[in-house]
Every structure is written in structure tokens, then in C-alpha cells.
Short mmCIF file of C-alpha atoms in Angstrom, two decimals:
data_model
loop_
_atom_site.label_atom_id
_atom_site.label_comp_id
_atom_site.label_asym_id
_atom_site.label_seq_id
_atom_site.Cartn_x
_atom_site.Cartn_y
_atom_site.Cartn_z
CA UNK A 1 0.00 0.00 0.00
CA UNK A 2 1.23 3.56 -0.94
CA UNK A 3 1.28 5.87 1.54
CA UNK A 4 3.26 9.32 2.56
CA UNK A 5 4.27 11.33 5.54
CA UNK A 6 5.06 14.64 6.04
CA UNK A 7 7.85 15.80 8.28
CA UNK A 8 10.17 18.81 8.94
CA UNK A 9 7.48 21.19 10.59
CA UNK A 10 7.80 23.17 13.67
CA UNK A 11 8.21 26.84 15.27
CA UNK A 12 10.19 29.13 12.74
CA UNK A 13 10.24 32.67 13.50
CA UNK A 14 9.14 35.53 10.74
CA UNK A 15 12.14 35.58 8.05
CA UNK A 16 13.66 32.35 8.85
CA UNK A 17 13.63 28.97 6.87
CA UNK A 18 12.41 25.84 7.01
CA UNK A 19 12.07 22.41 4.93
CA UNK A 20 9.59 20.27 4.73
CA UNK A 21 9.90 16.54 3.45
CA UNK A 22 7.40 14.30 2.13
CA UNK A 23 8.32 10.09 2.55
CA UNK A 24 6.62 7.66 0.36
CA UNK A 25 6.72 4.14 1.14
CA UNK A 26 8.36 3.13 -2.08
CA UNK A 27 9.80 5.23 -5.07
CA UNK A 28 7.56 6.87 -7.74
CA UNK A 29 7.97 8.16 -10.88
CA UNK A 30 8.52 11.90 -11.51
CA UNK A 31 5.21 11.95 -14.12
CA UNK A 32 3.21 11.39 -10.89
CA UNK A 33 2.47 14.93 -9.39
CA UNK A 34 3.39 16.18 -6.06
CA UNK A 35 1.56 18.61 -4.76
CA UNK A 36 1.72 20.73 -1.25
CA UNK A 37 -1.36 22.45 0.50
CA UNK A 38 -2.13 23.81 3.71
CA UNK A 39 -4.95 23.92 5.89
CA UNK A 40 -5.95 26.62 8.91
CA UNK A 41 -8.85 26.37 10.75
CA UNK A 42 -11.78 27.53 9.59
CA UNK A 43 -10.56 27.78 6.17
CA UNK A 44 -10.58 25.13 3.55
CA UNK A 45 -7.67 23.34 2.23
CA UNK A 46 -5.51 25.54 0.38
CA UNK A 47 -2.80 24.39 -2.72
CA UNK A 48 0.70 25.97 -2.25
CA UNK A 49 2.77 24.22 -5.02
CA UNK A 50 3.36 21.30 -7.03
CA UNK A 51 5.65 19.44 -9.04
CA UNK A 52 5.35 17.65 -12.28
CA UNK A 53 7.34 16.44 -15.30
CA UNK A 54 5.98 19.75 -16.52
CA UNK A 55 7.42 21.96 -13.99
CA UNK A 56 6.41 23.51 -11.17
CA UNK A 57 4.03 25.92 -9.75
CA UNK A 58 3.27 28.03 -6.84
CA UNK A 59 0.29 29.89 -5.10
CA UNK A 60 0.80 33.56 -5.40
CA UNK A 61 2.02 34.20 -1.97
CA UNK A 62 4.68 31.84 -1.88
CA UNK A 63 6.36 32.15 -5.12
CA UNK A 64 9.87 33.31 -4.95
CA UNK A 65 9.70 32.53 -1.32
CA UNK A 66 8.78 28.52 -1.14
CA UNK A 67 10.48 25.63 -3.69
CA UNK A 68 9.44 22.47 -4.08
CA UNK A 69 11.10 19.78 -5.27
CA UNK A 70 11.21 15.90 -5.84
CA UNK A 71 14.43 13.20 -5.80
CA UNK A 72 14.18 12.00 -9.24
CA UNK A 73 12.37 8.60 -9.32
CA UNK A 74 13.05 8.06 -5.59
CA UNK A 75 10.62 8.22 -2.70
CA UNK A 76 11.17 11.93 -1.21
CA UNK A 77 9.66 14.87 -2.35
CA UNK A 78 10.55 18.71 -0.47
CA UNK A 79 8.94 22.40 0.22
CA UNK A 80 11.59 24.71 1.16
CA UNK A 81 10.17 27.36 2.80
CA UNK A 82 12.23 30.89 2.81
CA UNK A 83 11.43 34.28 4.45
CA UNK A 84 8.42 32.72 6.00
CA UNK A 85 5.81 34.89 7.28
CA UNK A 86 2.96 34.62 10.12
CA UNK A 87 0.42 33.99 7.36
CA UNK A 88 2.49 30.71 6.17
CA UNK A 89 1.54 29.27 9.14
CA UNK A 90 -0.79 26.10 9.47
CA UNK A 91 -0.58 22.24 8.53
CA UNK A 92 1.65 21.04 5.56
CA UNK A 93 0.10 18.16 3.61
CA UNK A 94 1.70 16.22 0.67
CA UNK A 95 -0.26 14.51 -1.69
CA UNK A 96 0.65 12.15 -4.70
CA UNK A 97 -1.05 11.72 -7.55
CA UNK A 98 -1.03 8.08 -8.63
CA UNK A 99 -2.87 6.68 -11.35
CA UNK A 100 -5.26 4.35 -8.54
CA UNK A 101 -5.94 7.86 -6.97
CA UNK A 102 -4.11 10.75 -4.77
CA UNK A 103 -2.90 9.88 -1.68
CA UNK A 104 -2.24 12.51 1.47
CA UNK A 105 -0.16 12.02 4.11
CA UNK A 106 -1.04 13.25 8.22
CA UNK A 107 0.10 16.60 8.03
CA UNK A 108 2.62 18.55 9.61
CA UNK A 109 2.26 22.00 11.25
CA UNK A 110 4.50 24.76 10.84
CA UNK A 111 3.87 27.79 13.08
CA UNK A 112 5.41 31.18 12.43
CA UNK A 113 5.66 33.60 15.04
CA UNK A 114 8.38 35.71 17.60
#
């Protein structure tokens, strides 16, 4: 069974870095998406960026801030998170888009504050 995990989160003050990874239980194939959102509460799930054999792509607020990235045709995938800001914070998801369906992992939170 396929499944992923997030990992990396934690407290990060305003400015600072931080960089999220995203396990799979076995390798996949870069044509298979990876995509990061985040979720606050109250709000619905929001995308931040993704990864394809066609590039990548960002939510306006993060670009030029956040990359992501995957290992080749291994099993990790990564959101770097730069110059974070109060607003970044909230839970990090990872999902993969296989062809039996997209699978999410638990979540990890990053918080930004002083």
C-alpha cells in the first residue's frame, strides 16, 4: 500500500527557513504529481505548489519565497520554505497523484511567530 508522511514542521520565526519533506513508502515516478497544500482552521484546504514532469508551480504568496522539489524517481519529495511569514503558518500536507488515486499524508504543522 502507498502511503506518505510529512515531516520537517515546527516553530520558525518571521524571516527564517524551514524544509519540509514528504516520505513515500516506495519510489515513484517523476510523471506522478506532487503537490503541497495547507490547511488553517476555519478555512478550507488551500494548494501551495506542485511538481510535475511539466514543472512547477506556486500559489501567489509563496512564489519566490517557497520551492518544491522531488528526488528523481526516488521516494522523497521537499517544500523549502524561505522568508516565512505569520500567514504561512498552518498544517503542511503532501499529496501524490497516482494513477489508482491521490494519496495525502497526516500533516505537519509549521507555526510562524516571535
Amino acid at each position: 500500500q502507498f502511503q506518505v508522511m510529512e515531516s520537517g514542521g515546527g516553530l520558525v520565526q518571521p524571516g527564517g527557513s524551514l524544509t519540509l519533506s514528504c516520505t513515500a513508502s516506495k519510489a515513484y515516478s517523476t510523471v506522478y504529481p506532487v503537490a503541497w497544500y495547507r490547511e488553517v482552521p476555519g478555512k478550507e484546504r488551500e494548494f501551495v505548489a506542485e511538481v510535475s514532469r511539466r514543472g512547477t508551480n506556486y500559489t501567489d504568496s509563496v512564489k519566490g519565497r517557497f520551492t518544491v522539489s522531488k528526488d528523481g524517481a526516488g521516494k522523497m519529495a521537499y517544500l523549502q520554505m524561505n522568508d516565512v511569514k505569520p500567514e504561512d503558518t498552518g498544517v503542511y500536507f503532501c499529496s501524490v497523484q497516482l494513477l489508482n488515486g491521490v494519496h495525502w499524508g497526516q500533516g505537519t504543522q509549521v507555526t510562524v511567530s516571535l
